[in-house]
Coordinates of C-alpha atoms in Angstrom, one line a residue:
M1 CA -92.2 49.8 -0.9
V2 CA -93.1 46.7 1.0
Q3 CA -95.0 47.0 4.3
H4 CA -95.5 44.0 6.7
S5 CA -99.0 43.5 8.0
K6 CA -99.5 42.9 11.7
S7 CA -101.4 39.8 10.9
Q8 CA -99.7 36.9 9.3
H9 CA -102.9 35.7 7.7
V10 CA -103.6 38.7 5.5
S11 CA -104.0 38.1 1.8
L12 CA -101.1 38.7 -0.6
N13 CA -102.9 41.7 -2.1
Q14 CA -102.9 43.5 1.3
D15 CA -99.4 42.4 2.3
L16 CA -97.5 43.7 -0.6
Q17 CA -97.7 47.4 -1.5
F18 CA -95.5 49.6 -3.5
I19 CA -95.5 53.4 -3.0
N20 CA -95.6 55.4 -6.1
I21 CA -93.2 58.2 -5.4
S22 CA -94.4 60.3 -8.3
S23 CA -98.1 60.2 -7.4
S24 CA -100.6 60.7 -10.3
H25 CA -99.9 62.6 -13.5
S26 CA -102.2 65.5 -12.4
T27 CA -100.7 66.0 -9.0
S28 CA -97.1 64.9 -9.5
V29 CA -94.5 67.5 -8.5
S30 CA -91.9 66.0 -10.7
H31 CA -94.2 66.0 -13.7
G32 CA -95.0 69.7 -13.0
K33 CA -91.3 70.5 -12.9
T34 CA -90.7 68.6 -16.1
I35 CA -93.5 70.4 -17.9
R36 CA -92.4 73.8 -16.7
S37 CA -88.8 73.3 -17.6
H38 CA -89.8 72.0 -21.1
V39 CA -92.0 75.0 -21.7
A40 CA -89.2 77.4 -20.5
R41 CA -86.7 75.8 -22.7
R42 CA -89.0 76.1 -25.7
W43 CA -89.7 79.7 -24.9
R44 CA -86.0 80.5 -24.7
R45 CA -85.4 78.7 -28.0
E46 CA -88.2 80.5 -29.8
R47 CA -87.0 83.8 -28.5
K48 CA -83.5 83.1 -29.6
E49 CA -84.8 82.1 -33.1
G50 CA -86.8 85.3 -33.3
R51 CA -90.2 83.8 -33.4
S52 CA -93.3 85.8 -32.6
A53 CA -94.4 85.6 -29.0
T54 CA -98.0 86.2 -29.9
E55 CA -98.1 83.0 -32.1
P56 CA -100.7 80.7 -30.6
Q57 CA -99.1 77.7 -29.0
P58 CA -100.9 74.6 -27.6
R59 CA -100.7 73.9 -23.9
C60 CA -98.0 71.5 -22.7
T61 CA -100.0 69.8 -20.0
I62 CA -100.6 66.8 -22.2
L63 CA -96.9 65.9 -22.1
P64 CA -97.2 63.1 -19.6
K65 CA -100.0 61.6 -21.5
M66 CA -98.7 61.6 -25.0
F67 CA -96.6 58.4 -24.6
G68 CA -99.6 56.6 -23.2
A69 CA -101.5 56.4 -26.4
K70 CA -102.5 52.9 -27.5
A71 CA -100.1 51.4 -30.0
G72 CA -101.3 50.0 -33.3
P73 CA -100.0 49.6 -36.8
R74 CA -101.3 51.6 -39.8
P75 CA -100.6 51.2 -43.5
F76 CA -97.5 52.9 -44.9
T77 CA -98.4 56.0 -46.9
E78 CA -96.5 58.9 -48.5
S79 CA -97.6 61.3 -45.8
A80 CA -96.3 58.9 -43.2
E81 CA -93.0 58.9 -45.1
E82 CA -92.8 62.7 -44.9
D83 CA -93.6 62.6 -41.2
C84 CA -90.8 60.1 -40.6
E85 CA -88.3 62.2 -42.5
R86 CA -89.1 65.2 -40.4
E87 CA -88.8 63.1 -37.2
G88 CA -85.1 62.2 -37.7
N89 CA -84.9 59.9 -40.7
L90 CA -86.1 56.9 -38.7
L91 CA -88.0 55.3 -41.6
V92 CA -87.6 51.6 -42.2
N93 CA -88.6 50.7 -45.7
G94 CA -91.7 50.8 -47.9
A95 CA -93.0 47.4 -46.6
S96 CA -92.9 48.3 -42.9
L97 CA -95.7 49.5 -40.6
W98 CA -95.6 52.6 -38.6
P99 CA -97.2 52.9 -35.1
L100 CA -100.4 54.9 -34.7
I101 CA -99.9 58.4 -33.3
S102 CA -102.8 60.3 -31.8
R103 CA -105.1 62.1 -34.3
D104 CA -105.6 65.0 -31.9
P105 CA -103.7 67.9 -33.6
S106 CA -102.6 69.4 -30.3
V107 CA -101.2 66.1 -29.0
L108 CA -99.6 65.3 -32.4
D109 CA -98.0 68.8 -32.4
H110 CA -96.5 68.4 -29.0
Q111 CA -95.4 64.9 -29.7
K112 CA -93.5 66.0 -32.7
Q113 CA -92.0 69.0 -30.9
F114 CA -90.9 66.9 -27.9
E115 CA -89.4 64.1 -29.9
S116 CA -87.7 66.3 -32.6
F117 CA -86.0 68.3 -29.8
Y118 CA -84.2 65.1 -28.7
L119 CA -84.0 63.4 -32.1
N120 CA -82.0 66.3 -33.5
K121 CA -79.4 65.8 -30.8
I122 CA -78.8 62.1 -31.7
N123 CA -75.8 61.2 -33.8
T124 CA -75.6 57.5 -34.1
P125 CA -75.0 55.6 -37.3
V126 CA -77.8 53.1 -36.8
I127 CA -80.5 55.7 -36.3
S128 CA -79.5 57.6 -39.5
Q129 CA -79.9 54.5 -41.6
N130 CA -83.2 53.3 -43.2
S131 CA -82.4 49.7 -42.2
G132 CA -81.9 50.5 -38.6
L133 CA -85.2 49.0 -37.4
T134 CA -85.0 45.7 -39.4
F135 CA -82.7 43.8 -37.1
L136 CA -85.5 41.3 -36.3
D137 CA -87.0 40.9 -39.7
N138 CA -87.2 42.7 -43.0
G139 CA -90.9 43.4 -43.3
L140 CA -92.3 44.7 -40.0
N141 CA -91.2 47.3 -37.5
P142 CA -90.6 45.1 -34.4
Y143 CA -91.5 47.9 -32.0
N144 CA -95.1 47.7 -33.0
F145 CA -95.3 44.9 -30.4
L146 CA -94.3 47.1 -27.5
P147 CA -96.7 47.7 -24.7
I148 CA -96.5 51.5 -25.2
N149 CA -96.7 53.7 -28.2
A150 CA -93.6 53.0 -30.4
T151 CA -92.9 56.7 -31.2
P152 CA -89.8 57.7 -33.1
R153 CA -88.2 58.8 -29.8
V154 CA -88.9 55.5 -28.1
V155 CA -87.4 53.7 -31.1
S156 CA -84.3 55.8 -31.0
L157 CA -83.7 55.2 -27.3
L158 CA -84.1 51.5 -27.8
Q159 CA -81.6 51.6 -30.6
L160 CA -79.2 53.5 -28.3
N161 CA -79.7 50.6 -25.8
L162 CA -78.7 48.1 -28.5
L163 CA -75.6 50.1 -29.4
F164 CA -74.5 50.7 -25.8
T165 CA -73.1 47.4 -24.6
I166 CA -71.5 46.7 -21.2
R167 CA -69.0 43.9 -21.2
T168 CA -69.0 43.5 -17.4
S169 CA -72.8 43.8 -17.1
V170 CA -74.6 41.3 -14.9
H171 CA -76.8 40.6 -17.9
A172 CA -73.8 38.7 -19.4
D173 CA -75.1 35.3 -18.5
P174 CA -72.4 32.5 -18.6
T175 CA -74.9 30.1 -20.1
D176 CA -77.1 32.1 -22.4
R177 CA -77.4 35.6 -23.9
Y178 CA -79.5 38.2 -22.2
V179 CA -83.1 38.1 -23.5
S180 CA -85.0 41.3 -23.9
Y181 CA -88.1 40.5 -21.9
C182 CA -89.4 44.1 -21.8
I183 CA -91.6 43.6 -24.9
D184 CA -94.5 42.3 -22.7
D185 CA -94.0 44.5 -19.6
A186 CA -94.4 48.3 -19.7
A187 CA -92.7 48.8 -16.3
Q188 CA -89.5 47.1 -17.5
L189 CA -89.6 49.0 -20.8
Y190 CA -90.1 52.3 -19.1
I191 CA -87.1 51.7 -16.8
T192 CA -85.0 50.7 -19.8
L193 CA -86.0 53.9 -21.6
S194 CA -85.2 55.9 -18.4
F195 CA -81.6 54.5 -18.4
C196 CA -81.2 55.2 -22.1
A197 CA -82.5 58.7 -21.7
S198 CA -80.1 59.3 -18.8
L199 CA -77.2 58.0 -20.9
F200 CA -78.2 60.2 -23.8
A201 CA -78.5 63.3 -21.5
S202 CA -75.1 62.7 -20.0
K203 CA -73.5 62.4 -23.4
S204 CA -75.2 65.5 -24.8
N205 CA -74.9 67.6 -21.6
S206 CA -78.7 68.1 -21.5
A207 CA -81.2 67.9 -18.7
Q208 CA -82.5 64.6 -17.2
D209 CA -86.2 65.5 -17.5
E210 CA -86.9 62.8 -20.0
S211 CA -85.3 60.1 -17.8
A212 CA -87.2 61.3 -14.8
Y213 CA -90.5 61.0 -16.8
Y214 CA -89.8 57.4 -17.8
F215 CA -88.7 56.6 -14.3
S216 CA -92.0 57.8 -12.8
E217 CA -94.0 56.0 -15.5
S218 CA -92.1 52.8 -14.6
I219 CA -93.2 53.2 -10.9
S220 CA -96.8 53.7 -12.1
S221 CA -96.6 50.6 -14.1
I222 CA -95.2 48.7 -11.2
R223 CA -98.3 49.6 -9.2
Q224 CA -100.5 48.1 -11.9
N225 CA -98.4 44.9 -11.9
L226 CA -98.8 44.6 -8.1
D227 CA -102.6 44.8 -8.6
N228 CA -102.4 41.9 -11.1
P229 CA -102.1 38.5 -9.4
R230 CA -100.3 37.1 -12.4
Q231 CA -97.8 40.0 -12.6
K232 CA -97.3 40.6 -8.9
T233 CA -94.2 38.4 -8.4
S234 CA -93.3 37.8 -12.0
D235 CA -89.7 37.9 -13.3
S236 CA -90.3 41.3 -15.0
T237 CA -91.7 42.9 -11.9
V238 CA -88.7 41.7 -9.8
A239 CA -86.3 42.8 -12.5
T240 CA -87.9 46.3 -12.7
V241 CA -87.8 46.8 -8.9
A242 CA -84.1 45.8 -9.0
C243 CA -83.5 48.4 -11.7
L244 CA -85.3 51.0 -9.7
A245 CA -83.1 50.3 -6.7
N246 CA -80.0 50.4 -8.8
I247 CA -80.8 53.7 -10.4
E248 CA -81.6 55.3 -7.0
N249 CA -78.4 53.8 -5.5
L250 CA -76.2 55.1 -8.4
N251 CA -77.7 58.5 -9.0
G252 CA -80.7 59.0 -6.7
T253 CA -81.4 59.3 -3.0
L254 CA -80.5 56.6 -0.4
E255 CA -84.0 56.9 1.2
N256 CA -85.7 55.9 -2.1
A257 CA -83.1 53.2 -2.7
I258 CA -84.0 51.6 0.6
V259 CA -87.7 51.7 -0.2
H260 CA -87.1 49.8 -3.4
M261 CA -84.7 47.4 -1.7
N262 CA -87.3 46.6 0.9
G263 CA -89.8 45.8 -1.8
L264 CA -87.2 43.8 -3.7
E265 CA -86.3 41.7 -0.6
Q266 CA -90.0 41.0 0.0
L267 CA -90.6 40.0 -3.7
V268 CA -87.7 37.5 -3.6
R269 CA -89.1 36.1 -0.4
L270 CA -92.5 35.6 -2.0
R271 CA -90.9 33.8 -4.9
G272 CA -89.3 31.4 -2.5
G273 CA -85.7 32.6 -2.6
L274 CA -83.0 33.4 -5.1
E275 CA -83.0 29.9 -6.5
N276 CA -86.6 30.2 -7.7
L277 CA -85.9 33.3 -9.8
G278 CA -86.0 32.8 -13.6
M279 CA -84.1 33.9 -16.7
Q280 CA -81.3 31.4 -16.3
G281 CA -79.5 33.2 -13.5
I282 CA -79.7 36.7 -14.9
L283 CA -82.5 37.8 -12.6
R284 CA -80.6 36.5 -9.6
R285 CA -77.5 38.5 -10.6
R286 CA -79.6 41.7 -11.0
V287 CA -81.0 41.2 -7.5
L288 CA -77.6 40.5 -5.9
W289 CA -76.0 43.5 -7.6
A290 CA -78.8 45.7 -6.4
D291 CA -78.1 44.4 -2.9
L292 CA -74.4 45.2 -3.3
C293 CA -75.1 48.7 -4.6
C294 CA -77.3 49.5 -1.6
A295 CA -74.8 48.1 0.8
A296 CA -72.0 50.2 -0.8
R297 CA -74.2 53.3 -0.7
A298 CA -75.5 52.8 2.9
Q299 CA -72.3 51.3 4.3
T300 CA -74.1 48.3 5.6
P301 CA -73.6 44.6 5.2
P302 CA -75.4 43.0 2.2
R303 CA -79.0 41.8 2.9
F304 CA -78.6 38.5 1.1
P305 CA -75.9 36.0 2.2
L306 CA -73.0 35.3 -0.1
Y307 CA -74.2 33.2 -3.0
Q308 CA -71.7 30.5 -3.7
Y309 CA -70.6 29.7 -7.3
F310 CA -69.0 26.3 -7.3
D311 CA -68.7 25.7 -11.1
M312 CA -66.2 28.5 -11.9
S313 CA -62.9 27.5 -13.4
R314 CA -59.7 29.4 -12.6
L315 CA -59.0 32.5 -14.7
S316 CA -55.5 31.2 -15.3
D317 CA -57.0 28.4 -17.4
L318 CA -58.5 30.9 -19.8
Y319 CA -55.2 32.5 -20.9
S320 CA -54.1 31.1 -24.2
T321 CA -50.4 31.2 -23.2
G322 CA -50.7 30.5 -19.6
S323 CA -51.3 32.8 -16.6
P324 CA -49.2 35.9 -17.0
A325 CA -46.8 36.7 -14.1
S326 CA -48.5 40.0 -13.7
S327 CA -51.7 38.3 -12.4
I328 CA -49.8 37.5 -9.2
L329 CA -49.8 40.4 -6.7
I330 CA -46.9 40.6 -4.4
P331 CA -47.6 43.1 -1.6
S332 CA -45.0 45.4 -0.2
Q333 CA -42.9 44.0 2.6
E334 CA -44.3 46.5 5.2
L335 CA -47.9 45.7 4.3
A336 CA -47.3 41.9 4.3
T337 CA -45.6 42.0 7.7
M338 CA -48.2 44.1 9.3
S339 CA -51.1 42.0 7.8
V340 CA -49.7 38.9 9.5
S341 CA -49.1 40.6 12.9
R342 CA -52.6 42.2 12.9
G343 CA -54.5 39.4 11.4
E344 CA -55.4 41.4 8.2
T345 CA -54.5 38.8 5.6
K346 CA -58.1 38.9 4.3
V347 CA -57.4 42.4 3.0
L348 CA -54.5 41.0 0.9
E349 CA -56.7 38.3 -0.5
I350 CA -59.3 40.8 -1.6
L351 CA -56.6 42.9 -3.3
Q352 CA -55.2 39.8 -5.0
D353 CA -58.7 39.0 -6.4
L354 CA -59.2 42.6 -7.6
H355 CA -55.8 42.5 -9.3
E356 CA -56.6 39.3 -11.0
L357 CA -59.9 40.6 -12.4
S358 CA -58.3 43.8 -13.7
T359 CA -55.4 41.9 -15.3
F360 CA -58.0 39.7 -17.0
L361 CA -59.8 42.7 -18.5
N362 CA -56.5 44.1 -19.7
Y363 CA -55.6 40.8 -21.2
I364 CA -58.9 40.5 -23.1
G365 CA -58.5 44.1 -24.3
S366 CA -61.1 46.9 -24.8
A367 CA -61.7 45.9 -28.4
S368 CA -63.6 42.8 -27.3
E369 CA -67.4 43.5 -27.1
E370 CA -68.0 40.5 -24.8
L371 CA -66.1 38.6 -22.2
P372 CA -65.7 34.9 -22.5
P373 CA -68.8 33.3 -20.9
E374 CA -66.7 30.7 -19.2
A375 CA -64.9 33.4 -17.3
A376 CA -68.1 34.1 -15.3
Y377 CA -66.8 37.6 -14.7
P378 CA -69.9 39.0 -13.0
D379 CA -70.0 36.1 -10.5
R380 CA -66.3 36.5 -9.6
L381 CA -66.7 40.2 -9.1
Y382 CA -69.8 39.7 -7.0
T383 CA -68.0 37.3 -4.7
T384 CA -65.1 39.7 -4.1
E385 CA -67.3 42.7 -3.6
H386 CA -69.6 40.9 -1.2
Q387 CA -66.5 39.8 0.9
L388 CA -65.2 43.4 0.8
L389 CA -68.5 44.9 1.9
T390 CA -68.8 42.3 4.7
S391 CA -65.3 43.1 5.9
L392 CA -66.0 46.8 6.0
A393 CA -69.3 46.3 7.9
D394 CA -67.5 44.2 10.5
R395 CA -65.1 47.0 11.2
R396 CA -67.9 49.3 12.2
L397 CA -65.6 52.3 11.5
L398 CA -67.5 55.6 11.7
I399 CA -66.5 58.3 9.4
C400 CA -66.7 60.9 12.2
N401 CA -64.4 58.8 14.5
P402 CA -61.5 61.0 15.5
S403 CA -59.1 58.1 15.9
Q404 CA -56.8 57.3 13.1
A405 CA -57.9 54.8 10.5
S406 CA -55.6 51.9 9.9
I407 CA -54.0 51.4 6.5
F408 CA -56.1 48.3 6.0
T409 CA -59.4 50.2 6.5
I410 CA -58.3 52.9 4.1
L411 CA -57.3 50.2 1.5
L412 CA -60.7 48.5 1.8
H413 CA -62.6 51.8 1.2
A414 CA -60.2 52.5 -1.7
A415 CA -60.8 49.0 -3.0
L416 CA -64.5 49.6 -3.2
L417 CA -63.9 52.8 -5.1
Y418 CA -61.5 50.8 -7.3
I419 CA -64.4 48.3 -8.2
Y420 CA -66.7 51.1 -9.3
T421 CA -64.0 52.9 -11.4
N422 CA -62.0 50.0 -12.9
L423 CA -63.9 46.8 -12.8
R424 CA -67.6 47.7 -13.3
E425 CA -68.1 49.4 -16.7
T426 CA -71.6 50.4 -15.8
P427 CA -71.7 54.2 -15.8
V428 CA -71.2 55.1 -12.2
D429 CA -71.5 58.8 -11.8
G430 CA -73.2 61.0 -9.2
A431 CA -74.4 60.0 -5.8
L432 CA -72.7 56.6 -5.4
R433 CA -69.3 57.8 -6.7
R434 CA -69.4 60.9 -4.5
T435 CA -70.2 58.7 -1.5
L436 CA -67.4 56.4 -2.1
V437 CA -64.9 59.2 -2.7
A438 CA -66.1 61.0 0.4
R439 CA -65.4 57.9 2.5
V440 CA -61.9 57.5 1.2
R441 CA -61.2 61.2 1.8
S442 CA -62.6 61.0 5.3
T443 CA -60.4 58.1 6.3
L444 CA -57.4 59.9 4.9
D445 CA -58.3 63.1 6.7
V446 CA -58.3 61.4 10.1
T447 CA -55.0 59.7 9.4
E448 CA -51.5 61.1 9.8
I449 CA -50.5 61.5 6.1
S450 CA -46.8 61.9 6.9
A451 CA -46.8 58.5 8.6
L452 CA -48.3 56.9 5.6
M453 CA -45.8 58.6 3.3
E454 CA -43.0 57.1 5.3
S455 CA -44.3 53.6 5.9
F456 CA -46.7 53.0 2.9
P457 CA -45.7 55.3 0.0
A458 CA -46.9 53.0 -2.7
E459 CA -50.2 52.3 -1.1
L460 CA -50.8 56.1 -0.5
L461 CA -49.9 56.8 -4.1
W462 CA -52.4 54.2 -5.3
I463 CA -55.1 55.6 -3.1
L464 CA -54.5 59.2 -4.1
S465 CA -54.6 58.2 -7.8
L466 CA -58.0 56.6 -7.3
V467 CA -59.4 59.6 -5.5
I468 CA -58.2 61.9 -8.2
L469 CA -59.6 59.6 -10.9
A470 CA -63.0 59.3 -9.4
S471 CA -63.4 63.0 -8.4
K472 CA -65.1 65.2 -10.9
S473 CA -64.0 68.3 -9.0
L474 CA -61.2 68.1 -6.5
D475 CA -59.4 70.7 -4.5
D476 CA -55.6 71.1 -5.0
S477 CA -54.8 69.6 -1.6
Y478 CA -54.8 66.0 -2.9
W479 CA -52.7 67.0 -5.9
L480 CA -50.3 68.7 -3.5
R481 CA -50.1 65.6 -1.4
M482 CA -49.3 63.5 -4.5
Q483 CA -46.8 66.0 -5.7
L484 CA -45.1 66.0 -2.3
L485 CA -45.1 62.2 -2.3
C486 CA -43.6 62.1 -5.8
D487 CA -40.9 64.6 -4.9
I488 CA -39.8 62.6 -1.9
H489 CA -39.5 59.5 -4.0
E490 CA -38.3 61.2 -7.2
I491 CA -41.3 60.2 -9.3
R492 CA -41.5 62.4 -12.4
T493 CA -43.7 60.5 -14.8
W494 CA -46.9 58.4 -14.8
D495 CA -45.0 55.4 -15.9
K496 CA -43.0 55.6 -12.7
V497 CA -46.2 55.9 -10.7
V498 CA -47.4 52.7 -12.3
A499 CA -44.1 51.0 -11.6
R500 CA -44.1 52.1 -7.9
C501 CA -47.7 50.8 -7.5
E502 CA -47.0 47.4 -8.9
C503 CA -47.6 45.9 -5.4
L504 CA -51.3 46.9 -5.7
P505 CA -54.1 46.1 -8.1
V506 CA -53.3 47.3 -11.6
F507 CA -55.5 49.9 -13.1
E508 CA -57.7 48.9 -16.0
A509 CA -56.3 50.2 -19.3
S510 CA -58.8 53.0 -20.0
C511 CA -58.6 54.2 -16.4
S512 CA -54.9 54.2 -16.4
E513 CA -54.9 56.3 -19.6
T514 CA -57.3 58.7 -18.0
C515 CA -54.9 59.0 -15.0
R516 CA -52.0 59.6 -17.4
R517 CA -53.8 62.5 -19.1
L518 CA -54.8 64.0 -15.7
W519 CA -51.2 63.6 -14.5
E520 CA -49.7 65.2 -17.6
N521 CA -52.1 68.1 -17.7
K522 CA -51.6 68.9 -14.1
F523 CA -47.8 68.5 -13.7
N524 CA -46.7 69.6 -17.1
S525 CA -48.6 72.9 -16.6
C526 CA -46.7 73.5 -13.3
P527 CA -43.7 75.9 -13.5

């Protein structure tokens, strides 16, 4: 968190402070909960396996310290090979070096138990191969150069990070590939591990204790960076704070996200603005996306003004056979007429931009691991989302306002939900998605649905489909509204839903397929 001093002549060390939410290891409440939950899970597992309760077990209070051991290589031995086989088959080859693990028997025992618990859950082809760690060279384990102990669990999470690619990520720089700069900075490495642990936990339906641990370690490392004059405003520090803000915005609390955003805004100011950030534009994109995430979560205008990209070519120039006709969005006659009479043509422009981006994703296809750099997809999406958030902030529509929301306000809220379900492939689950869904539902609840069904049936059908797609658990009232709307207009299949909504942004292919399954499971089971 950044606090402004009353005096403008205070030194930089006193002006910039970052609050460690997790406190120290010995007094941290989150660490205590993590340790207790880990001990409880192991006790239940041992009881299920029929182990003796009187068997002496080492204390688990060293869990937060075991990853802090100094890293260092040691010669490869047969005993090391046996340890590697027990730790999940993560051995490289006979010429590689293995990181030094603490010689303390109790620490080593807990390290093996903690890591093997997670390693046994991993089922990825790279991790099961002996050559999985040789992607940088054939002789050395590259993770020996990490700023923390390169344990088998750390290596497995980093491999998961290599396997899990995001086509629409802001890391996809149009001029150069994303460079892994976390090798030299523990704070950025810890936040990367936290993301990977969270991804692993979501895929294996396990607890998020490990992700929370790495998250708190990243905050502790940030404090150390801020005490170092050379690291205080470095690229890695700015990137880490942006990641902290993003994680809190996506799945954490709004209060903590604002704390991190205040710190991020001050760091950018100390660097002299967005133009002075390094990493060939990648760092600027991370900062701007963190700004958009916070604005979407808090329903406020973005903190940074719209960054103009002037060197982007038209998406139609990237199609090999010319721009498809489907990239041109033709709104319904009712919506077009009302937009002109009420001065809401900006909403139609935003919908057109979203439709063009989704059409481009469908044209490229999901089989492509990367989008063409010349498409500048993250920059185009940033521009559209910034304009959308600014339009929403200008309306100053309160959710608790009893007056009816206009169709254009509902469409803007739905368009923001559309971005985080169709256009951003970053896993968006939890707090941000619930917030966006709640806003769309709130605007629908204060609006006369029967009037929307009569005047804007296609728009309402598109909005209801988005809400159902984004909701993990939804009451039957929205399904009933959709069923009533479909009965009125004699819509019996998902293909007819798609055809009816052709005047609105098309769903990305995977999202459309998910909607199809939900539709068929719901209506095919009805009598």
